[in-house]
Coordinates of C-alpha atoms and ligand atoms in Angstrom, one line a residue:
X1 CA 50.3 139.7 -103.2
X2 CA 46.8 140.8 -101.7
X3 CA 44.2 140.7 -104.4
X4 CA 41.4 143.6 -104.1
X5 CA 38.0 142.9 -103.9
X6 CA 37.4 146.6 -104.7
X7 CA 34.0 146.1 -107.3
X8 CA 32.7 142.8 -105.4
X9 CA 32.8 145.4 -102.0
X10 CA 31.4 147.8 -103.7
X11 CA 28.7 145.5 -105.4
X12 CA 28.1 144.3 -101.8
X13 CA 26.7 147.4 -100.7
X14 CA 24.3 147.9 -103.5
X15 CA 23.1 144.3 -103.8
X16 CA 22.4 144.2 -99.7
X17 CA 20.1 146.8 -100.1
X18 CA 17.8 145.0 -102.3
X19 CA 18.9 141.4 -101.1
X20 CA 19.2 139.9 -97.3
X21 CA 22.9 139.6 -96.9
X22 CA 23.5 140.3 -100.9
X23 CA 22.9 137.1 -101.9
X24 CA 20.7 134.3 -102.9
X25 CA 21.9 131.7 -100.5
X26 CA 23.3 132.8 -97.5
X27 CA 26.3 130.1 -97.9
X28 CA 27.2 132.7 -100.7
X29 CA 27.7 135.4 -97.8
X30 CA 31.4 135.7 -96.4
X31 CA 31.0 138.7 -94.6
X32 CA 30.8 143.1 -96.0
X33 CA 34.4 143.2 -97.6
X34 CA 35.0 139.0 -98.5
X35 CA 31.7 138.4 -100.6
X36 CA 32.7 137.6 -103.8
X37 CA 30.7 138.6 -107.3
X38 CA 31.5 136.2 -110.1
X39 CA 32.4 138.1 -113.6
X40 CA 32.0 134.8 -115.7
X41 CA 33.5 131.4 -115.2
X42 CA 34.7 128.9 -118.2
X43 CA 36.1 125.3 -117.2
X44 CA 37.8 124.9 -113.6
X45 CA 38.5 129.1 -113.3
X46 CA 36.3 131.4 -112.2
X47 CA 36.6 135.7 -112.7
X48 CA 35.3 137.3 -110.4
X49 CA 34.2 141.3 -110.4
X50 CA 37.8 142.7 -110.1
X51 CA 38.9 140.3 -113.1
X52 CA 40.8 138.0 -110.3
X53 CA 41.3 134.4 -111.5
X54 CA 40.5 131.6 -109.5
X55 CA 41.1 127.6 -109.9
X56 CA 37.8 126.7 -108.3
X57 CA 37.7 123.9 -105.9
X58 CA 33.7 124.7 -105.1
X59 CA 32.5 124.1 -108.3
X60 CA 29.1 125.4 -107.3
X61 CA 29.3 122.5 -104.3
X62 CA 29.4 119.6 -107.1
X63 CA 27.6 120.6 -110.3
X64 CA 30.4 121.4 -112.5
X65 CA 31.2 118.1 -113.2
X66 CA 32.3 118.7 -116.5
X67 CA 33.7 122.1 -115.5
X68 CA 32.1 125.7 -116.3
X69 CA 30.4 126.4 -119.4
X70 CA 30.4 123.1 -120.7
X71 CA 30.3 123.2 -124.7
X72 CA 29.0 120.2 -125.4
X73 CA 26.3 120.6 -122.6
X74 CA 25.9 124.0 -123.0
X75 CA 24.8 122.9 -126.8
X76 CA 22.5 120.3 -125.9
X77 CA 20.9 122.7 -123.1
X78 CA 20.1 125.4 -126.2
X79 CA 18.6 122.9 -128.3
X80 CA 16.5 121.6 -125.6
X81 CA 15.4 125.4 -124.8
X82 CA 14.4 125.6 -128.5
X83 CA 11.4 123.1 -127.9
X84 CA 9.8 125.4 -125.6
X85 CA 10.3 125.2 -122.1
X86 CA 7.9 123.6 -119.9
X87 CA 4.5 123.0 -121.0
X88 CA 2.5 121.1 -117.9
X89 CA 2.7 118.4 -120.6
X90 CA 5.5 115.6 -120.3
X91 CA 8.0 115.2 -123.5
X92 CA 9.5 111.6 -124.4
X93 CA 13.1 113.0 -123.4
X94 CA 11.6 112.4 -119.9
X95 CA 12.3 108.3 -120.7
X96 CA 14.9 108.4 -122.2
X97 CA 17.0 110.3 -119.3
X98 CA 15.3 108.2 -116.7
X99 CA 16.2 105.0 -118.4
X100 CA 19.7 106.1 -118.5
X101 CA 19.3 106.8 -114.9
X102 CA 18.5 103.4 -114.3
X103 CA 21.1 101.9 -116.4
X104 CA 23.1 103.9 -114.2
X105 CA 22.2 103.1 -110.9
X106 CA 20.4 99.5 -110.4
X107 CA 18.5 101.1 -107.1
X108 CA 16.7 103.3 -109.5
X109 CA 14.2 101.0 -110.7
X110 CA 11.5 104.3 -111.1
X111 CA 12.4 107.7 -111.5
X112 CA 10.9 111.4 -110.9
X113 CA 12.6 114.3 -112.1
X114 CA 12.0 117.7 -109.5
X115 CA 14.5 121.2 -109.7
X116 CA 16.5 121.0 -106.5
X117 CA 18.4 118.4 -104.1
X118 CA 15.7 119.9 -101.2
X119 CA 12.6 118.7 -103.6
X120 CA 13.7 115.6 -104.4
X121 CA 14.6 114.5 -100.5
X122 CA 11.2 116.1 -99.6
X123 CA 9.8 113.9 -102.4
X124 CA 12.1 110.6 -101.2
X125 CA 10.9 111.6 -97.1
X126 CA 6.7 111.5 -98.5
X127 CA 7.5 108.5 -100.2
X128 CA 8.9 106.6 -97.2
X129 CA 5.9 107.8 -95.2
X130 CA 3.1 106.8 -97.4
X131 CA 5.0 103.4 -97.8
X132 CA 5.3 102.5 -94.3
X133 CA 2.7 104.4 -92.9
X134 CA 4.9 105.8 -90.6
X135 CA 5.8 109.6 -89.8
X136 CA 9.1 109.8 -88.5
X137 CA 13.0 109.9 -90.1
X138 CA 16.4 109.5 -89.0
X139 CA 19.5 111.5 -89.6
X140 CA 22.8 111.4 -89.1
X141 CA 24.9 113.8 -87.2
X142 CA 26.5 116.7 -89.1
X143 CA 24.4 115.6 -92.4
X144 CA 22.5 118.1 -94.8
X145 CA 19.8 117.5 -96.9
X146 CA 18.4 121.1 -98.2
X147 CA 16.4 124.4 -97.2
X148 CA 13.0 122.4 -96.1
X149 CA 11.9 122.0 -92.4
X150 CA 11.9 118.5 -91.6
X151 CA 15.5 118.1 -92.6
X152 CA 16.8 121.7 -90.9
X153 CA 17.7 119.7 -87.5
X154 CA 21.1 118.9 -85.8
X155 CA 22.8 118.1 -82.9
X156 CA 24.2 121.1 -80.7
X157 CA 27.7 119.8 -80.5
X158 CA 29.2 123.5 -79.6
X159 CA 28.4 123.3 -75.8
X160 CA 28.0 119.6 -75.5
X161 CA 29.5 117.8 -72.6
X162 CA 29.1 114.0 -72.8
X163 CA 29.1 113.6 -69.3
X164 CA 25.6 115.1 -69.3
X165 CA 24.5 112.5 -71.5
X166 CA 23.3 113.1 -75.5
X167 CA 23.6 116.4 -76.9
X168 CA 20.4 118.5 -77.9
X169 CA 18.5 118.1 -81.1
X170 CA 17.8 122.0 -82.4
X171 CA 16.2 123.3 -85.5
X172 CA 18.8 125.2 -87.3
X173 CA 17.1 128.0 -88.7
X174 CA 14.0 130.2 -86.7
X175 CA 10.9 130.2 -88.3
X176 CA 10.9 126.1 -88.2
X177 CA 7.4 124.2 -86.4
X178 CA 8.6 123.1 -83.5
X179 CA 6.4 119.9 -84.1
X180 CA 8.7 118.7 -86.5
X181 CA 11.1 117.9 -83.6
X182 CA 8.9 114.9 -83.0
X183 CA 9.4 113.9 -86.4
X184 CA 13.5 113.9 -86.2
X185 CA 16.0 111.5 -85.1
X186 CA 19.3 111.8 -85.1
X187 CA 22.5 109.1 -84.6
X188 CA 26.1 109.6 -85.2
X189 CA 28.0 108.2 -87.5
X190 CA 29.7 104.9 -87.8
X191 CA 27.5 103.4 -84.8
X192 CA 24.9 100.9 -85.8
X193 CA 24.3 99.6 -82.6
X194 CA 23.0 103.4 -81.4
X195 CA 20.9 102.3 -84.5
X196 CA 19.4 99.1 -83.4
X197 CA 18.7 100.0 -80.0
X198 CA 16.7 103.1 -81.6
X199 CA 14.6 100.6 -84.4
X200 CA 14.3 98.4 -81.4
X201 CA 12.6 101.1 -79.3
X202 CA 10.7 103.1 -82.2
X203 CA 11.1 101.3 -85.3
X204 CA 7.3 101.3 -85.3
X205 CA 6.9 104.7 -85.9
X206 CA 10.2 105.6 -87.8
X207 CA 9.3 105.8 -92.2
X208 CA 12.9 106.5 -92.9
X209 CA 16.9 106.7 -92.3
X210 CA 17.9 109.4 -94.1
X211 CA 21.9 109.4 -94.8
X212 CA 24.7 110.7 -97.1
X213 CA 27.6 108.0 -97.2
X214 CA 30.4 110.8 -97.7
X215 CA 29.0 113.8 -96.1
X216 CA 30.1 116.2 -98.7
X217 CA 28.8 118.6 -96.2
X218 CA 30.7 117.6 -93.6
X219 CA 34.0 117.7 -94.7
X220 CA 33.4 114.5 -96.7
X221 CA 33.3 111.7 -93.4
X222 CA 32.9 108.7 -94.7
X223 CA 30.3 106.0 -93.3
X224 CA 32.3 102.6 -93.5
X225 CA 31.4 100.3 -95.7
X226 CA 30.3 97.7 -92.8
X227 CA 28.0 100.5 -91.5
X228 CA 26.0 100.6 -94.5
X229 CA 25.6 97.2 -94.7
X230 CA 24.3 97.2 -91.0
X231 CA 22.0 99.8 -91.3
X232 CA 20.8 98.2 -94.8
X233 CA 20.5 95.2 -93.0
X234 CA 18.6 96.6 -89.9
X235 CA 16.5 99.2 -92.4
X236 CA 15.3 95.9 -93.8
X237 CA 14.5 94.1 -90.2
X238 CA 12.2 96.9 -89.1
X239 CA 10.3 98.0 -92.3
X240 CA 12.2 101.3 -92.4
X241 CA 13.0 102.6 -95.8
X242 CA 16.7 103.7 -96.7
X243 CA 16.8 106.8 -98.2
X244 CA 20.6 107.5 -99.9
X245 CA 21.1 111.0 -100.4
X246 CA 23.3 111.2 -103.4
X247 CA 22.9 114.6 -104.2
X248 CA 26.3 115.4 -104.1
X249 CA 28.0 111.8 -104.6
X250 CA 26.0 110.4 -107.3
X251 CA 27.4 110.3 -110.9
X252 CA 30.2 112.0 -109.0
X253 CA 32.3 108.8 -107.2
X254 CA 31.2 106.1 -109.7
X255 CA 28.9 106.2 -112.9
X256 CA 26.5 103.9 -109.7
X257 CA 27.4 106.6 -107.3
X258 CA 28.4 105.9 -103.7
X259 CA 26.0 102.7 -103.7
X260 CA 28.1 101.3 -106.2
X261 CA 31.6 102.2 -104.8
X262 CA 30.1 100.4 -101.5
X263 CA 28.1 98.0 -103.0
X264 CA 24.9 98.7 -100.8
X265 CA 21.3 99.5 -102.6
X266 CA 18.7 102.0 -101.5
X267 CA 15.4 101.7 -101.2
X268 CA 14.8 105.2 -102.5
X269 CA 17.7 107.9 -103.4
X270 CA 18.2 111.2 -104.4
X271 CA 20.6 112.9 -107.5
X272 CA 20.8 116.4 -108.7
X273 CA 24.3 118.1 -108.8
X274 CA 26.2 116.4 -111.5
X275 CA 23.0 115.5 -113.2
X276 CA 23.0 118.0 -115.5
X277 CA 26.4 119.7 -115.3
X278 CA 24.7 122.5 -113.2
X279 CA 21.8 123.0 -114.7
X280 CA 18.6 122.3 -112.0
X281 CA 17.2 119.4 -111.9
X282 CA 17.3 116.8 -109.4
X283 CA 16.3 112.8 -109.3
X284 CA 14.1 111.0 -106.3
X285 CA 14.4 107.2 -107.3
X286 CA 14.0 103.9 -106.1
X287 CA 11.9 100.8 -105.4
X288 CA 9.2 100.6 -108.1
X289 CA 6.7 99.4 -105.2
X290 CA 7.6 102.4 -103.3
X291 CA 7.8 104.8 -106.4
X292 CA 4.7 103.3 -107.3
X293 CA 2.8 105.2 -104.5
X294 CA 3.3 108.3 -106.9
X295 CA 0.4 108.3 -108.7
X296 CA -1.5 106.1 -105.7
X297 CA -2.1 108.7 -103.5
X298 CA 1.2 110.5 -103.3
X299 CA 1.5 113.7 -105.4
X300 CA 4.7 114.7 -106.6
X301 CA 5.3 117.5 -109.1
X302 CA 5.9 121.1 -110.2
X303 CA 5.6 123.3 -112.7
X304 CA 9.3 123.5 -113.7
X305 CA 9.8 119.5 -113.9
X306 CA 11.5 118.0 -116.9
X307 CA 12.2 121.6 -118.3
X308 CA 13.1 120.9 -121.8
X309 CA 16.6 123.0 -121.3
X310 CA 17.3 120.8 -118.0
X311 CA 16.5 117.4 -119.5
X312 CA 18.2 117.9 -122.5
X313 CA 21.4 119.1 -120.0
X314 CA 21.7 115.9 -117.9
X315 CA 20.9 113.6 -121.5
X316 CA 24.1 114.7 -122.3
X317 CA 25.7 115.4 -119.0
X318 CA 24.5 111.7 -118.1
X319 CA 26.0 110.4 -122.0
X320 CA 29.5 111.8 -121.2
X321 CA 29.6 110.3 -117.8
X322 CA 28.8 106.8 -118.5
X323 CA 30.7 106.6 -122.3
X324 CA 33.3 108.6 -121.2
X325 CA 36.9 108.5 -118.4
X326 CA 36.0 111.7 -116.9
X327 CA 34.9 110.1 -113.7
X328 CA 38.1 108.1 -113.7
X329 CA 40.1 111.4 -114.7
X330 CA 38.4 113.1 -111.8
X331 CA 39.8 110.5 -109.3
X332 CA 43.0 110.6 -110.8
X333 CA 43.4 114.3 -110.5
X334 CA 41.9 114.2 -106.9
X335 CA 44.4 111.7 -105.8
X336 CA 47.9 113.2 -107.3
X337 CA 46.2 116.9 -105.9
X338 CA 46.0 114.9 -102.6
X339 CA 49.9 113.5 -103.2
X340 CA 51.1 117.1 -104.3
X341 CA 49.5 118.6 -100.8
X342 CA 50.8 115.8 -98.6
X343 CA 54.2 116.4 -100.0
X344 CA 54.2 119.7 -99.3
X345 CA 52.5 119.2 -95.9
X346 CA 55.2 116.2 -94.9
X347 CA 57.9 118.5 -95.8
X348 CA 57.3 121.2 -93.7
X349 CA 55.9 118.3 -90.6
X350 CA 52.6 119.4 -90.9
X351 CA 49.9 116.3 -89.7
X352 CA 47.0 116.1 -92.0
X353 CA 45.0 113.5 -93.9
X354 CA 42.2 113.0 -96.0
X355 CA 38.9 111.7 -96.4
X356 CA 36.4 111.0 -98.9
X357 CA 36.7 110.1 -102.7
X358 CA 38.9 111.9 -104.3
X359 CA 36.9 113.3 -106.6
X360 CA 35.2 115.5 -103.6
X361 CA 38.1 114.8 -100.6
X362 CA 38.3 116.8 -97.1
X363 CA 41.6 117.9 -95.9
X364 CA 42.1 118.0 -92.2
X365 CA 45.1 118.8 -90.3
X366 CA 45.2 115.7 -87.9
X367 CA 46.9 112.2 -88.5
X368 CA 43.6 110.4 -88.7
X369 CA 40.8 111.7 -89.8
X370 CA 37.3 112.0 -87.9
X371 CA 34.9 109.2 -88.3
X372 CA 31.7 111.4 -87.5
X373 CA 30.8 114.6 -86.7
X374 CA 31.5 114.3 -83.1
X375 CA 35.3 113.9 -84.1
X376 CA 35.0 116.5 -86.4
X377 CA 34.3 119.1 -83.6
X378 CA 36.9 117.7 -81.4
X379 CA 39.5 118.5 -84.2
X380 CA 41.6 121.7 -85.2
X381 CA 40.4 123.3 -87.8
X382 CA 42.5 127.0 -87.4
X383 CA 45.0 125.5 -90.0
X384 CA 42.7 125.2 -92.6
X385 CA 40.6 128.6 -91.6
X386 CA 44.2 130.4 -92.1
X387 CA 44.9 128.7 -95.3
X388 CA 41.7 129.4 -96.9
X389 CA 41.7 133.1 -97.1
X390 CA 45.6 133.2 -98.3
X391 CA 44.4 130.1 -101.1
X392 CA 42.0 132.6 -102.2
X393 CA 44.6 135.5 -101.9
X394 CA 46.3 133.6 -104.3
X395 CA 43.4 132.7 -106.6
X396 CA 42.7 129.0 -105.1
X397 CA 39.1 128.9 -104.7
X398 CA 38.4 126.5 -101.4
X399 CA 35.5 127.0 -98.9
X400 CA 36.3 129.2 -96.0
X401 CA 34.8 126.8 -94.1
X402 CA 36.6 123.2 -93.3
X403 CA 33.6 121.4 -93.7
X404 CA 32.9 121.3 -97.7
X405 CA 35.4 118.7 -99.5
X406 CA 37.4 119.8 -102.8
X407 CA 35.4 119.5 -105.8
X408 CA 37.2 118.0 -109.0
X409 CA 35.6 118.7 -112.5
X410 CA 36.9 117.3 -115.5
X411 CA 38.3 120.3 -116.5
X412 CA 41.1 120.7 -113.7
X413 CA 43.9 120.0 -116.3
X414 CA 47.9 119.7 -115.8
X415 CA 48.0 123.5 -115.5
X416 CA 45.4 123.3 -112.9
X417 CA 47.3 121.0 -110.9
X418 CA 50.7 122.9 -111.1
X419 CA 49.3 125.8 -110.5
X420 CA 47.4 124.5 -107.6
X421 CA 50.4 122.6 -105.7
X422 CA 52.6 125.8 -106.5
X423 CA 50.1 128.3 -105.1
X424 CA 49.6 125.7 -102.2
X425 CA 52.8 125.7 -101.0
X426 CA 52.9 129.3 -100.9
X427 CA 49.9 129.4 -99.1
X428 CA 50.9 127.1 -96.1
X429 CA 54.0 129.1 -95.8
X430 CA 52.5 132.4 -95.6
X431 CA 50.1 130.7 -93.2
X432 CA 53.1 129.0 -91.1
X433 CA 54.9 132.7 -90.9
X434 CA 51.6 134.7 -89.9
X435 CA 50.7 132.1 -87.4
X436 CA 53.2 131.1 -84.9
X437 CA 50.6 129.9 -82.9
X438 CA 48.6 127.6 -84.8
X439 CA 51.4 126.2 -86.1
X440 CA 52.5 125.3 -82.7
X441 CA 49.5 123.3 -82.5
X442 CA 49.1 121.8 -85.9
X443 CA 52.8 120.9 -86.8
X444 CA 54.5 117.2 -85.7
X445 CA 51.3 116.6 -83.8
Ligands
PMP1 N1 21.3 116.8 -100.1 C1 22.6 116.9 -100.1 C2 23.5 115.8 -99.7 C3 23.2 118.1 -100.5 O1 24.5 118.3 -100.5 C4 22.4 119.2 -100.8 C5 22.9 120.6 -101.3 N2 24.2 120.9 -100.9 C6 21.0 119.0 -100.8 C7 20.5 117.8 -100.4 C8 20.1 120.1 -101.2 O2 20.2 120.4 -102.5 P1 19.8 121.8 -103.1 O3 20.7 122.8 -102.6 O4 19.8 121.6 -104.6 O5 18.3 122.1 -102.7

């Protein structure tokens, strides 16, 4: 079976001429005749313009915690829309999802509400600065942290050779001041004595290290738990604030997000995706001493804060996350998806593993998995570039890209799962039988 794409092509052609690549992010882009249009979407399934049916495994990258056209959330979001919107006033709601927040998450001492993951790491990256009076932040390699300019830096792994020594930092869209390159560090993963040495040399001018404990951008890598605790330790030695980018993790892997699952707390940190059950609006807490500087010569807003619609969203997005099992039933789904595909996978000799929480995991088709980004380049990823497109051939939604993890909503039920593993399996074989040659390389390896 070879779904058509017939009305999403067509609609391709039409929307590119009034939109840049036909779309509003160009992550949404997957070329003239893959691009798909989205018909309507209700729990884990998405339609799309041709009225094919998908079990989604994007989930919008995280949001849909609570799965697609939520009731209860979708409820709660109209009644907040009937008190009027925003009103460049504040409304008590404002507390009361705040406080929740930092019931939530002990780190969150203070809280801000912005729209987007981007505004509320731009926010978190200000913050540090006027804290320490310092200017300059560190990433890690392979990490992602929204559209703005200081964060659009990486590593050019692609034509790296190590025996030439590090590889080159390079902004990762045009149009980006080449000034902010003096701004940007950028250490791999898992290393903190490539950490140390770099406080050690320029801890004096460095505001903030900037990291994402699972990189649900990167395929889900996982910093170990020692790591954090070394960097936390080290952020703490040389006055450098440690920003945890939660955006995808938080209320995701625990009710405390992935500083609770590895016990470490931020200084400042960052929420939006499950917040509100994909409704926008994102989090920047933290320290009250550092929050504090909001309001003492740090400006944060926006005309769109604390929409009533949003607020009222993540109130009850937040409620049914912390009174709830879904978190629990998220992991447990993730993990017997995970057994399902390994079975299939051993049968058949396949290497693989996976990384992450299960609840957002990364499938790779190599015994071990990588341990930073460096690793991830080294490994194969044509397996999983051949699956994808015959997943979504048979109406499995996964990113055509290896590097985004499998995102688990509490409404990926038992037929889900069957579904899933049964569509799977079908998959890898069609993949085994059109690809001789990859399956030299990826099977008993
Ligand atoms: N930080 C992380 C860790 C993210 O995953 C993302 C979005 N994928 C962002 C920041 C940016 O969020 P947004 O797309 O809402 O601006």
């Amino acid at each position: 079976m070879s779904r058509s794409l017939k009305k999403s092509n067509q609609h391709f052609q039409k929307a590119n001429s009034q939109l840049p690549l036909g779309v509003t992010s160009n992550f949404r882009y997957w070329g003239e005749d893959k691009t798909i249009y989205v018909s309507h979407a209700k729990g884990a399934r998405i339609w799309d313009l041709d009225d094919n049916e998908y079990i989604d495994y994007r989930m919008g990258y995280g949001p849909a915690i609570l799965g697609y056209a939520n009731e209860e959330v979708d409820a709660a979001a109209r009644a907040g829309m009937d008190i009027g919107g925003v009103f460049a006033l504040a409304t008590e709601r404002e507390y009361t999802v705040a406080e929740k927040i930092s019931k939530m998450v002990p780190a969150a001492e203070l809280v801000r509400f912005s729209n987007s993951g981007t505004e509320a790491v731009m926010a978190a990256l200000r913050l540090a600065r006027a804290h320490t009076g310092k200017e300059r932040h560190v990433m890690v390699e392979g990490g992602y942290h929204g559209v703005f300019s200081e964060v659009l830096w990486g590593v050019d792994l692609d034509d790296w050779d190590p025996a030439q020594g590090e590889p080159v930092l390079g902004a990762e869209s045009m149009g980006i001041p080449s000034v902010l390159k003096d701004l940007v560090h950028i250490v791999p993963l898992n290393d903190a004595n490539r950490v140390e040495e770099l406080f050690k040399r320029d801890a004096d001018r460095i505001a903030a290290f900037l990291i994402e404990p699972i990189m649900g951008n990167c395929c889900s890598i996982t910093a170990d738990q020692s790591y954090l605790q070394d960097v936390r330790a080290l952020c703490d030695k040389y006055d450098v604030v440690l920003i945890i980018d939660e955006v995808k993790t938080g209320f995701r892997v625990a009710k405390g997000g992935v500083q609770e699952l590895m016990g470490v707390r931020a200084d400042l940190c960052t929420f939006a995706k499950a917040v509100a059950n994909g409704y926008p609006i994102s989090v920047v807490a933290g320290r009250e001493d550092i929050m504090r500087q909001v309001g003492n010569g740090v400006l944060h807003g926006g005309t769109y804060t604390a929409h009533s619609l949003t607020l009222a969203a993540a109130e009850k997005t937040l409620q049914i996350i912390d009174e709830t099992t879904a978190l629990d039933d998220i992991n447990r789904y993730g993990i017997s998806m995970q057994n399902g595909m390994s079975k299939i996978l051993n049968k058949r000799g396949i290497a693989h593993s996976f990384v992450g929480h299960p609840s957002m995991g990364g499938l790779f088709f190599s015994d071990t998995p990588p341990t930073n980004y460096r690793d991830w380049v080294k490994t194969d990823h044509a397996f999983y570039e051949a699956l994808a497109p015959e997943l979504h051939d048979l109406g499995v939604l996964v990113e055509p890209d290896s590097r985004e993890p499998f995102f688990i909503s509490t409404a990926h039920d038992k037929q889900c799962l069957s579904d899933t593993l049964n569509r799977f399996e079908q998959a890898v074989e069609i993949t085994l039988q059109k690809k001789p040659a990859t399956n030299d390389i990826n099977v008993n390896q």
